[in-house]
GROMACS .gro file of N, CA, C and O in nm:
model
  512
    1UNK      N    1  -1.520   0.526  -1.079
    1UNK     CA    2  -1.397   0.493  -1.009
    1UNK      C    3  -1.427   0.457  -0.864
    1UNK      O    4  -1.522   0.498  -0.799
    2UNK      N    5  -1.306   0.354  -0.813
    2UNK     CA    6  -1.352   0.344  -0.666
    2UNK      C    7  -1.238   0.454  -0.577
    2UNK      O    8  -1.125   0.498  -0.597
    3UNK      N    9  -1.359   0.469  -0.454
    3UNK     CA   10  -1.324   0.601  -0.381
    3UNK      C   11  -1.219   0.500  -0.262
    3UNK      O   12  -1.251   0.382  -0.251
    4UNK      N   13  -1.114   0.544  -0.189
    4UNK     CA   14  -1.016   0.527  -0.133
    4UNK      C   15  -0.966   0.620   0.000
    4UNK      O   16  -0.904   0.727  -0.001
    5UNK      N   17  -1.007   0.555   0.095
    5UNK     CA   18  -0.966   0.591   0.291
    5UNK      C   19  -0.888   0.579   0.322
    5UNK      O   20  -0.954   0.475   0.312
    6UNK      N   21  -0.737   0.562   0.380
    6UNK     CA   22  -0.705   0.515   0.428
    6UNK      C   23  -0.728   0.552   0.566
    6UNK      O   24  -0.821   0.628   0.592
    7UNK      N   25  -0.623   0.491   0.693
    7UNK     CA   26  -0.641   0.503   0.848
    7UNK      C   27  -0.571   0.424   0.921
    7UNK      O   28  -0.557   0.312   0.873
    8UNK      N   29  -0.525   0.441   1.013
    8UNK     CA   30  -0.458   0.377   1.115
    8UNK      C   31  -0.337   0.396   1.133
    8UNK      O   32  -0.253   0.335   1.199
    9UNK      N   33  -0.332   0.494   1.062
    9UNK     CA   34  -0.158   0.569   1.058
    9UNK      C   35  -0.112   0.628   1.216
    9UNK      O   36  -0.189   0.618   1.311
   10UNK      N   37  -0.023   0.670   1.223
   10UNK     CA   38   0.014   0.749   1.353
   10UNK      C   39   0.177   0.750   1.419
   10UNK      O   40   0.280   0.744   1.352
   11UNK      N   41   0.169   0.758   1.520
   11UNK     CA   42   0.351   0.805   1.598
   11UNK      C   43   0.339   0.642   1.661
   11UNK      O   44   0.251   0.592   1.731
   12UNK      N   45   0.467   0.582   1.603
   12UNK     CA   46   0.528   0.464   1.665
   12UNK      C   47   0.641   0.486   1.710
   12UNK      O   48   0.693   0.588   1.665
   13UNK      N   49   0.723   0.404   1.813
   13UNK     CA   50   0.850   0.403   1.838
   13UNK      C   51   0.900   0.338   1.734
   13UNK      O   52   0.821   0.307   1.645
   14UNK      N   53   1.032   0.303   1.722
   14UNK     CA   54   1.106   0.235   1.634
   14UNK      C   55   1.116   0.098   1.681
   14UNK      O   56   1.120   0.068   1.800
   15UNK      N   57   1.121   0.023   1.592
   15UNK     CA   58   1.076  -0.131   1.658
   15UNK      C   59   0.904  -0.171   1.669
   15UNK      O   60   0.884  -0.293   1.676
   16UNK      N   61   0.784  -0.088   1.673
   16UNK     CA   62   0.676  -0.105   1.722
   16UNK      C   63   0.611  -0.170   1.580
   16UNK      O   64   0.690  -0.225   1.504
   17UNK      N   65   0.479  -0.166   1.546
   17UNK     CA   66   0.391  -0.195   1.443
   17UNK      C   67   0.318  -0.118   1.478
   17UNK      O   68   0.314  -0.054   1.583
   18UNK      N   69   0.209  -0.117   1.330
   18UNK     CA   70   0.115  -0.023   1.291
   18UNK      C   71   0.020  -0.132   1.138
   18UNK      O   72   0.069  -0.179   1.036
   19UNK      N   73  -0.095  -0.136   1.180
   19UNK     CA   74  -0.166  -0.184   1.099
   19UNK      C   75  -0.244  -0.054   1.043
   19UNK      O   76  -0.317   0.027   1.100
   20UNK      N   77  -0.192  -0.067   0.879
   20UNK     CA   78  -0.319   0.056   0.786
   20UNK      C   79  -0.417   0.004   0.705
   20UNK      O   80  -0.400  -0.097   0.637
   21UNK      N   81  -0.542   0.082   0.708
   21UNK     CA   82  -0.650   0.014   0.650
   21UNK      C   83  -0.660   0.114   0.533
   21UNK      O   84  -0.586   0.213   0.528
   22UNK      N   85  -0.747   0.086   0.445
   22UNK     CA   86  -0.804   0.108   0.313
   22UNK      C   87  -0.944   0.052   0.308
   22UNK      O   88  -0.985  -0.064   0.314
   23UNK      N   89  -1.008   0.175   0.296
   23UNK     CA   90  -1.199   0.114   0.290
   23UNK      C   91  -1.180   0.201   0.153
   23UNK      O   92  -1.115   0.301   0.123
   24UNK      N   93  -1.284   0.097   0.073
   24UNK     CA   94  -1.322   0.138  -0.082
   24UNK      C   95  -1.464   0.154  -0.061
   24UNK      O   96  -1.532   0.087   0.015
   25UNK      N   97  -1.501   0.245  -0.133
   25UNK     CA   98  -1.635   0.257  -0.192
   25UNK      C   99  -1.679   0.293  -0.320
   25UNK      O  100  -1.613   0.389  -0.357
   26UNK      N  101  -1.759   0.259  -0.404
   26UNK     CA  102  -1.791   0.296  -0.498
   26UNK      C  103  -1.816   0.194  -0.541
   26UNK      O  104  -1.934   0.164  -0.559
   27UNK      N  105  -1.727   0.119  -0.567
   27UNK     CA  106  -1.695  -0.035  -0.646
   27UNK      C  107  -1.652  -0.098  -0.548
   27UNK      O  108  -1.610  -0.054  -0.441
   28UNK      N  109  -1.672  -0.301  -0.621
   28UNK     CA  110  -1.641  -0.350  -0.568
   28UNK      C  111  -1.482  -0.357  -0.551
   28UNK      O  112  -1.413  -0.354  -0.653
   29UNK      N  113  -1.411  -0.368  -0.406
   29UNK     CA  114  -1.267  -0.386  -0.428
   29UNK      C  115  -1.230  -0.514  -0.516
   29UNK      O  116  -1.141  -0.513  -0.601
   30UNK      N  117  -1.304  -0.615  -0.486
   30UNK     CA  118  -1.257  -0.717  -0.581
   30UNK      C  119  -1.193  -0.757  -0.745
   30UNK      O  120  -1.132  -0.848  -0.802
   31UNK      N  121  -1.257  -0.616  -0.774
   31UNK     CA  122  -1.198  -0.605  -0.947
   31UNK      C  123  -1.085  -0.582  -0.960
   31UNK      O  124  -1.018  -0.617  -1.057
   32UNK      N  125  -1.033  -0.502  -0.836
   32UNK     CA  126  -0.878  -0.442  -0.882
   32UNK      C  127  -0.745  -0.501  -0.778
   32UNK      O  128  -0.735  -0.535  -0.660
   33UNK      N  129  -0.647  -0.487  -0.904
   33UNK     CA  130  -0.523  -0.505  -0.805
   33UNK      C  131  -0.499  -0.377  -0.723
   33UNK      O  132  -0.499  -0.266  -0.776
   34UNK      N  133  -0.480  -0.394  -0.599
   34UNK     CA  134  -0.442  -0.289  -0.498
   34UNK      C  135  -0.311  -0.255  -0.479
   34UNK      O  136  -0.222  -0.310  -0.544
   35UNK      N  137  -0.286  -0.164  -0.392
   35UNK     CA  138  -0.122  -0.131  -0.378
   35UNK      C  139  -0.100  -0.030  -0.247
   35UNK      O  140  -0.186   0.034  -0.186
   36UNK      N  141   0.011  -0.037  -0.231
   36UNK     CA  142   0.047   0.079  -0.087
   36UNK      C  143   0.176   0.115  -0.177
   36UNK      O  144   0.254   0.062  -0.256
   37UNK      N  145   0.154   0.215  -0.126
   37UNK     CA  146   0.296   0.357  -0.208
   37UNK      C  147   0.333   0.424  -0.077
   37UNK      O  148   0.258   0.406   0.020
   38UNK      N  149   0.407   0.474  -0.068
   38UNK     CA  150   0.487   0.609   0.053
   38UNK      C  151   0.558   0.706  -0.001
   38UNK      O  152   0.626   0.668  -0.097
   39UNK      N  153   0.566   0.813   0.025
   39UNK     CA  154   0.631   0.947   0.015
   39UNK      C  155   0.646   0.995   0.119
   39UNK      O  156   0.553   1.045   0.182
   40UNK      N  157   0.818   0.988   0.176
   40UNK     CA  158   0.852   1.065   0.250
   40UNK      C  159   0.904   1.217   0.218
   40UNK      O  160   0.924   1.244   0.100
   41UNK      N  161   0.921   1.295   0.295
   41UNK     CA  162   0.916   1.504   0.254
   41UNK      C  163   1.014   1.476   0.157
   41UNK      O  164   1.089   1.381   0.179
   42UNK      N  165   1.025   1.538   0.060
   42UNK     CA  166   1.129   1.594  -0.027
   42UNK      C  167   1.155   1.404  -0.111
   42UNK      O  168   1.276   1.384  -0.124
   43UNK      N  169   1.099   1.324  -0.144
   43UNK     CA  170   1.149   1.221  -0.180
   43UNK      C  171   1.038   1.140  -0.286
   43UNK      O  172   0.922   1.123  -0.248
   44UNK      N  173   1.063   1.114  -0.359
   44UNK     CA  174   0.985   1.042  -0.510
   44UNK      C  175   0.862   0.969  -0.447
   44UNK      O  176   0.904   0.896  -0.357
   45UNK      N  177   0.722   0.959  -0.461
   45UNK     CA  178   0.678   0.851  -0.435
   45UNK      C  179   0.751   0.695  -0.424
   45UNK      O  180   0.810   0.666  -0.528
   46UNK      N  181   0.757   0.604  -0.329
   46UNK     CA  182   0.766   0.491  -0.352
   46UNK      C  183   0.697   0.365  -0.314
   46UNK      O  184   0.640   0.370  -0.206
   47UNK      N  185   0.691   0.265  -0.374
   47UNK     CA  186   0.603   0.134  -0.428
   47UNK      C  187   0.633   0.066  -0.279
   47UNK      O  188   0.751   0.072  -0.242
   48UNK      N  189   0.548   0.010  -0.201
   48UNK     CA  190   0.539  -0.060  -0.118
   48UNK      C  191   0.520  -0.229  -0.151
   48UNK      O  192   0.613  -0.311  -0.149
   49UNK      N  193   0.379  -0.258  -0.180
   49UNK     CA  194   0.350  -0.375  -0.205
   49UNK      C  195   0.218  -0.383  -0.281
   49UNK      O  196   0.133  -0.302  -0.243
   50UNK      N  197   0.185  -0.462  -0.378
   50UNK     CA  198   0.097  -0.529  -0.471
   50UNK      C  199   0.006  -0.656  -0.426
   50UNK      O  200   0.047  -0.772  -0.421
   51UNK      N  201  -0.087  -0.624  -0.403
   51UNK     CA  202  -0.170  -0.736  -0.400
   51UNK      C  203  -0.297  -0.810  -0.518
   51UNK      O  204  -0.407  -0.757  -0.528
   52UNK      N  205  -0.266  -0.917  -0.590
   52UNK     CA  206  -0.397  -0.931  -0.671
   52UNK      C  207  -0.562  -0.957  -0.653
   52UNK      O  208  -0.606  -1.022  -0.559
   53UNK      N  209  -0.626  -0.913  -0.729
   53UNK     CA  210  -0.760  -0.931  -0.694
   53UNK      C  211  -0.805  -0.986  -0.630
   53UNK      O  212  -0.885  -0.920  -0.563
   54UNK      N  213  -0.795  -1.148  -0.591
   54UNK     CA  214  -0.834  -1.207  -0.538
   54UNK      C  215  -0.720  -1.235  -0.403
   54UNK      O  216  -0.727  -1.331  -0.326
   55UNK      N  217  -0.666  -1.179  -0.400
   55UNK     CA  218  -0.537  -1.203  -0.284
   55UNK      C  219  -0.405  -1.290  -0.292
   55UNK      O  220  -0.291  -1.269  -0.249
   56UNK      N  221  -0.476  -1.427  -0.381
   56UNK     CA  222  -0.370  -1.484  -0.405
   56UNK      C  223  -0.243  -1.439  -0.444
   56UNK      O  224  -0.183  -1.532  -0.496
   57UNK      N  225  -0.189  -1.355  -0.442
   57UNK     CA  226  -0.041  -1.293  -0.505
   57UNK      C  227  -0.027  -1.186  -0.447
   57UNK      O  228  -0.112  -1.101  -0.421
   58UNK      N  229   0.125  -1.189  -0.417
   58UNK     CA  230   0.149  -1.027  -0.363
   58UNK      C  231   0.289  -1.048  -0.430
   58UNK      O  232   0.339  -1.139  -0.496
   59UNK      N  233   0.336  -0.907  -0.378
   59UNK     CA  234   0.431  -0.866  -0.454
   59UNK      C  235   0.491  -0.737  -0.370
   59UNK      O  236   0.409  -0.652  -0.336
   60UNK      N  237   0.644  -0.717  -0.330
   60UNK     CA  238   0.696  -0.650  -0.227
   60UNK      C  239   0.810  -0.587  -0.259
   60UNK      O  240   0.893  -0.643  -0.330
   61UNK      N  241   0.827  -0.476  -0.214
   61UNK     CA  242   0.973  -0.384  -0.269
   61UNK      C  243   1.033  -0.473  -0.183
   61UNK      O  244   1.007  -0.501  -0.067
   62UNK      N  245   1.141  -0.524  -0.278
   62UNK     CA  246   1.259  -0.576  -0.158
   62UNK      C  247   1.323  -0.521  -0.009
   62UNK      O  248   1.364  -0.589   0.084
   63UNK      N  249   1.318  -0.405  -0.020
   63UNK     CA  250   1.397  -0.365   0.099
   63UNK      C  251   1.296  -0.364   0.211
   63UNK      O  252   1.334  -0.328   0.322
   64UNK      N  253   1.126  -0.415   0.186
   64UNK     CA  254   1.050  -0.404   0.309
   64UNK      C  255   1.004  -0.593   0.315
   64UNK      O  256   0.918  -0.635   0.391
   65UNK      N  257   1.069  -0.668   0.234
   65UNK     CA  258   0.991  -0.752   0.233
   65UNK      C  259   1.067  -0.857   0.360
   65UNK      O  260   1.185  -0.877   0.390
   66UNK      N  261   0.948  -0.904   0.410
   66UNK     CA  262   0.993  -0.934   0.594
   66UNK      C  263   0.909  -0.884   0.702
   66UNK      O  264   0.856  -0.946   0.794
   67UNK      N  265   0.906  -0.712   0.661
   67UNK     CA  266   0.833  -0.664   0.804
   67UNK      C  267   0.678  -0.617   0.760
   67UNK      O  268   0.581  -0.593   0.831
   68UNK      N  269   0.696  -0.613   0.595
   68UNK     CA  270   0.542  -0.583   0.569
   68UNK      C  271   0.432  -0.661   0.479
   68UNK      O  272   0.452  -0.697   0.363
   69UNK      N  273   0.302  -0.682   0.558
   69UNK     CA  274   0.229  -0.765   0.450
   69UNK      C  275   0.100  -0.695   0.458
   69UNK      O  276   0.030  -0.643   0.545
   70UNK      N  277   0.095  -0.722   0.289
   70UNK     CA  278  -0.028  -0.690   0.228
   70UNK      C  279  -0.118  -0.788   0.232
   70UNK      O  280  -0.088  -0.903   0.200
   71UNK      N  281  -0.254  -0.749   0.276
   71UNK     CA  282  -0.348  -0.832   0.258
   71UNK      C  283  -0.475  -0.759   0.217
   71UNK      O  284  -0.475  -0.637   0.208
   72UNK      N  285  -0.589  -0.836   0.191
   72UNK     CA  286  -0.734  -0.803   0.173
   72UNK      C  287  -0.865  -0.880   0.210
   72UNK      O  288  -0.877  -1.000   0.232
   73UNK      N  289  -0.972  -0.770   0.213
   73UNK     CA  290  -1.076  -0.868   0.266
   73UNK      C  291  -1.189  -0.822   0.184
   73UNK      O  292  -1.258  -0.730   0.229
   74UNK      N  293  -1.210  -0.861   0.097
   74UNK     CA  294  -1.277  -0.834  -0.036
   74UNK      C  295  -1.445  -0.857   0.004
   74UNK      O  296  -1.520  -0.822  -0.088
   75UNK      N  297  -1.505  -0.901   0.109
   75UNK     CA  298  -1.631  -0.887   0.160
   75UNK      C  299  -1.659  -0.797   0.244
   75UNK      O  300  -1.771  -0.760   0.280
   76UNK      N  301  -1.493  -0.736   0.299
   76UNK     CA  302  -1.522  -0.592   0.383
   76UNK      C  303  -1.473  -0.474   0.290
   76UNK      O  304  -1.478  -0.355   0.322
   77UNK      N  305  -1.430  -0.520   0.184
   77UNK     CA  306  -1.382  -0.398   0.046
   77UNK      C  307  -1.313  -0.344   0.150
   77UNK      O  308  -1.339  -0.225   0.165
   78UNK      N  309  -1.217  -0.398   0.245
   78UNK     CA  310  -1.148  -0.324   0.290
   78UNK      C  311  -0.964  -0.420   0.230
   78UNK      O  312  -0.945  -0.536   0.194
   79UNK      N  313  -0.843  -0.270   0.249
   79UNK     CA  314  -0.731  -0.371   0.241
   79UNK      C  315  -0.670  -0.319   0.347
   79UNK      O  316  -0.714  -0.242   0.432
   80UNK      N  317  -0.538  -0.380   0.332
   80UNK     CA  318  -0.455  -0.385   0.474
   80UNK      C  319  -0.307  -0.344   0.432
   80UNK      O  320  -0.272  -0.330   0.315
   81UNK      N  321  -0.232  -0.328   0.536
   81UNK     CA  322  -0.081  -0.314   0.549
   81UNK      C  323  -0.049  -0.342   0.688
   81UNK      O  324  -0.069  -0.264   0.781
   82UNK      N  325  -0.009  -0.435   0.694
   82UNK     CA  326   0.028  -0.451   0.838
   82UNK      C  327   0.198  -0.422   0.835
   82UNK      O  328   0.258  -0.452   0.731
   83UNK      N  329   0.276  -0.361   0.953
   83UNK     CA  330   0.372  -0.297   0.931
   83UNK      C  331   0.472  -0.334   1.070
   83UNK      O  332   0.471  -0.276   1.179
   84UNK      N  333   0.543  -0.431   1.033
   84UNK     CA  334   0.624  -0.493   1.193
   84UNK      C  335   0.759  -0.437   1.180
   84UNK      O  336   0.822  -0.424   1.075
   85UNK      N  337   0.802  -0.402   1.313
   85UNK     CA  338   0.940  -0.375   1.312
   85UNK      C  339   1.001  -0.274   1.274
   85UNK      O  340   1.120  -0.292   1.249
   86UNK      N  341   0.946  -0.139   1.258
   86UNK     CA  342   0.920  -0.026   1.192
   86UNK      C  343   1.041   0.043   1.232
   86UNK      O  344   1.082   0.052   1.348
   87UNK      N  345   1.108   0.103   1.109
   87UNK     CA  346   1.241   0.184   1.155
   87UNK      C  347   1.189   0.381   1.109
   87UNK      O  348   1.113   0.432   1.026
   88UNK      N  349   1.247   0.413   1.179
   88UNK     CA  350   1.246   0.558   1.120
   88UNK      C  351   1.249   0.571   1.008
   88UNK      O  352   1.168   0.660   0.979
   89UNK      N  353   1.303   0.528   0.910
   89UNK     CA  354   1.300   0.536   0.751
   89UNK      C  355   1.193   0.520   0.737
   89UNK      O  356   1.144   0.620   0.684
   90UNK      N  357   1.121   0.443   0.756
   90UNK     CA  358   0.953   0.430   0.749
   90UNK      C  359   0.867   0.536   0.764
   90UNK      O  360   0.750   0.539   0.725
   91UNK      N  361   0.922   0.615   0.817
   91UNK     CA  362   0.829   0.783   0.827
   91UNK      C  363   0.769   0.815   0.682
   91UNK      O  364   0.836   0.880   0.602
   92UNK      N  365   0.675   0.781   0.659
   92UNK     CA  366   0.591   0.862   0.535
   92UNK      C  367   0.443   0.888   0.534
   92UNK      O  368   0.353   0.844   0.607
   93UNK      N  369   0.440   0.965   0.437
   93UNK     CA  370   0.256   0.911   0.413
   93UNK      C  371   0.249   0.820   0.362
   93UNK      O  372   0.358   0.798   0.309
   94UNK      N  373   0.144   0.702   0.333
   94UNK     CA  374   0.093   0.611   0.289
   94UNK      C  375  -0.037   0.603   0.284
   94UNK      O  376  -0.135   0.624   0.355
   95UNK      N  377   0.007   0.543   0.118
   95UNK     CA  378  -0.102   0.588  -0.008
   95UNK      C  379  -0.144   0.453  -0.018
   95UNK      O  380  -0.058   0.366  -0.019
   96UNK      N  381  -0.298   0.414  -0.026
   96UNK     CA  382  -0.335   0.303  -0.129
   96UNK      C  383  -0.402   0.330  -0.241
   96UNK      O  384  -0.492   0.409  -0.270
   97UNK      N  385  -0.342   0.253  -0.296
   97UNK     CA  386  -0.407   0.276  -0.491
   97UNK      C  387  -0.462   0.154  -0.511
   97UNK      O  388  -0.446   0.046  -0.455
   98UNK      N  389  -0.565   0.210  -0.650
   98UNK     CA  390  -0.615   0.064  -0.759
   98UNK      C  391  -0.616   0.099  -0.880
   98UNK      O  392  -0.626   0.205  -0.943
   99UNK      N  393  -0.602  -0.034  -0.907
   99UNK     CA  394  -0.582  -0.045  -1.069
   99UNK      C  395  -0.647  -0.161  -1.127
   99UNK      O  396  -0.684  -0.247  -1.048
  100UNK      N  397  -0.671  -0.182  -1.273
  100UNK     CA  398  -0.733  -0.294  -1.310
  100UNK      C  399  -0.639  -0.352  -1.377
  100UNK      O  400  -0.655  -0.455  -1.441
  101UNK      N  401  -0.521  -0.284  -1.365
  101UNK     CA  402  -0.428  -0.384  -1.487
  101UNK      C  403  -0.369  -0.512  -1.466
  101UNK      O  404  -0.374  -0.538  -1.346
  102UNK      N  405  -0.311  -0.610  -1.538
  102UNK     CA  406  -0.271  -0.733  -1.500
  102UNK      C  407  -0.149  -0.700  -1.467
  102UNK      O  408  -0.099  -0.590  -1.485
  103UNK      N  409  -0.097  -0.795  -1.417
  103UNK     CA  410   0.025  -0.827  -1.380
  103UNK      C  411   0.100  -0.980  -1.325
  103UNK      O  412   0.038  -1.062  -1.256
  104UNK      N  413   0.197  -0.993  -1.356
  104UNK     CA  414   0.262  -1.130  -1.309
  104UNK      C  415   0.392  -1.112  -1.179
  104UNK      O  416   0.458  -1.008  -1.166
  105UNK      N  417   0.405  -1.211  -1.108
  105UNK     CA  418   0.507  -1.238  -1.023
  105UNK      C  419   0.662  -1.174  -1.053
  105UNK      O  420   0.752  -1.137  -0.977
  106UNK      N  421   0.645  -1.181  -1.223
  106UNK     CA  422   0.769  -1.159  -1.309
  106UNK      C  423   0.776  -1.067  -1.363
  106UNK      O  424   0.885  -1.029  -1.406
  107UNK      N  425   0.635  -0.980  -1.386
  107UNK     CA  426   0.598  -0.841  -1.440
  107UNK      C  427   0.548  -0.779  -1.346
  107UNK      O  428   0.427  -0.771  -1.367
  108UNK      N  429   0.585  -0.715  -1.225
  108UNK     CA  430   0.478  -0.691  -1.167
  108UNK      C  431   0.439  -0.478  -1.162
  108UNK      O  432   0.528  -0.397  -1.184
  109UNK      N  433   0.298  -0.440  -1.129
  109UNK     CA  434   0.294  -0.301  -1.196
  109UNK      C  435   0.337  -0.226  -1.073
  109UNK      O  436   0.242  -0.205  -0.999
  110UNK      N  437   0.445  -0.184  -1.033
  110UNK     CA  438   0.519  -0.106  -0.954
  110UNK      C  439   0.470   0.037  -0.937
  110UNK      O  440   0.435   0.097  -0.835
  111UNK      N  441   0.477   0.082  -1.079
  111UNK     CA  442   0.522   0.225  -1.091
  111UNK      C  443   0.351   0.302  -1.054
  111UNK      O  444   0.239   0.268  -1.093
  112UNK      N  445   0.398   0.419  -0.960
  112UNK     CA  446   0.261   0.442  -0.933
  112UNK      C  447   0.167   0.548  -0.999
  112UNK      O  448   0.085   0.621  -0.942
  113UNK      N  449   0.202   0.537  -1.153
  113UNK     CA  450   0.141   0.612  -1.263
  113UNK      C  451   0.065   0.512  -1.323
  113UNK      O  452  -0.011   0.538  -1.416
  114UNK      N  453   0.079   0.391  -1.274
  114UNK     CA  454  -0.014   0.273  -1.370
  114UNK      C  455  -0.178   0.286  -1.268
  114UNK      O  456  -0.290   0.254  -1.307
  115UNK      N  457  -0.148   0.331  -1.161
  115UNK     CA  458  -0.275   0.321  -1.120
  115UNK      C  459  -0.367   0.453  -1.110
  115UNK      O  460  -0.325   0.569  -1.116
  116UNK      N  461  -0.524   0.407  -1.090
  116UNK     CA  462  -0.582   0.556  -1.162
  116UNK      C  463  -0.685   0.566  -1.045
  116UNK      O  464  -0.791   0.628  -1.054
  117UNK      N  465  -0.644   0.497  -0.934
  117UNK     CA  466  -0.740   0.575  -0.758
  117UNK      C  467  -0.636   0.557  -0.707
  117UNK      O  468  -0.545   0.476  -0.726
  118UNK      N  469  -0.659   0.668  -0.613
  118UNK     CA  470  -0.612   0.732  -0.481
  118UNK      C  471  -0.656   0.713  -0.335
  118UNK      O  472  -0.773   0.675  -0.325
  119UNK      N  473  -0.607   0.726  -0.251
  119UNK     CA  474  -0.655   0.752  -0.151
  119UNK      C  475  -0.592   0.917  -0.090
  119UNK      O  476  -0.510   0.976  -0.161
  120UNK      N  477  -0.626   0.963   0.006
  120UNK     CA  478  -0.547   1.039   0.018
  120UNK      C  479  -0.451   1.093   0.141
  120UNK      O  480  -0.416   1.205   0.181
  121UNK      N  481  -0.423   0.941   0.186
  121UNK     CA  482  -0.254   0.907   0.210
  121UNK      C  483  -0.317   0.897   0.410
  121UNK      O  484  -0.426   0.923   0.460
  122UNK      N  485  -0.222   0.861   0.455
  122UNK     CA  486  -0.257   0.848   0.623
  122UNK      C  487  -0.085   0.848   0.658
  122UNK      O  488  -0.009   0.767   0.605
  123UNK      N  489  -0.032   0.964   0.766
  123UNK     CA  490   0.079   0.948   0.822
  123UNK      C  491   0.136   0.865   0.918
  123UNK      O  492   0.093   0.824   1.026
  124UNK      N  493   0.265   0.845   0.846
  124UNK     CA  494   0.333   0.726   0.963
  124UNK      C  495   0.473   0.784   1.001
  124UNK      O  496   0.575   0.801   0.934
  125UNK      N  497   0.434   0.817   1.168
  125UNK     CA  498   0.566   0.868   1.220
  125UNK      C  499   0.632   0.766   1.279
  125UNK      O  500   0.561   0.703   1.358
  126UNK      N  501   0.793   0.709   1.264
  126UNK     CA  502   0.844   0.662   1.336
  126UNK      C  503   0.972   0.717   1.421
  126UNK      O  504   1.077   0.753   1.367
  127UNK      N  505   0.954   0.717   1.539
  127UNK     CA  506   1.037   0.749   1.619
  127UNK      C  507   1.132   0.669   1.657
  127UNK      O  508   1.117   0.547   1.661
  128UNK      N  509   1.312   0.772   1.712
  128UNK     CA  510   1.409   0.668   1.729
  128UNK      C  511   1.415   0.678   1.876
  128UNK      O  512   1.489   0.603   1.940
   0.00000   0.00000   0.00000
């Protein structure tokens, strides 16, 4: 399995950005579709954004899509979340996962039981 970092988490104002990284090791990142998840205290994991293997495709919970993009850099096996415009609701940990499974624009794998690495999560405080 590939092993999973994240970093770059921390205390923003509201309104600010925050770029989070994901370094893989073990494997190459390139095999798998990636993902960012959040769990705020007392509240369900939830699905951030999907990126495919090769980058070409992403895929975004509606209610963030605008202020957040997923990207990757598959020669630094590292991925990304870049995070603009950040409201207090945004307060969580954030998780990146991988998975090898497929997925389409029209199917895409949300739920964060489909994936089988972890990282183990980097905090994001936003302040009002």
């Amino acid at each position: 399995q590939v092993q999973l970092v994240e970093s770059g988490g921390g205390l923003v104002q509201a309104g600010g950005s925050l770029r989070l990284s994901c370094a893989a090791s073990g494997r190459p990142l390139s095999i798998y579709t990636m993902g960012w998840f959040r769990q705020a205290p007392e509240k369900e994991r939830e699905f951030v954004a999907i990126i495919s293997p090769s980058g070409g495709l992403t895929y975004y919970a509606d209610s963030l899509k605008g202020r957040f993009t997923i990207s990757r850099d598959n020669a630094k096996n590292t991925l990304y979340l870049q995070m603009n415009s950040l409201k207090p609701e945004d307060t969580a940990v954030y998780y990146c996962a991988a998975t090898q499974r497929g997925w389409t624009e029209s199917t895409p794998v949300t739920q964060w039981t489909k994936f089988s690495s972890w990282g183990q999560g980097t905090q994001v405080t936003v302040s009002s």
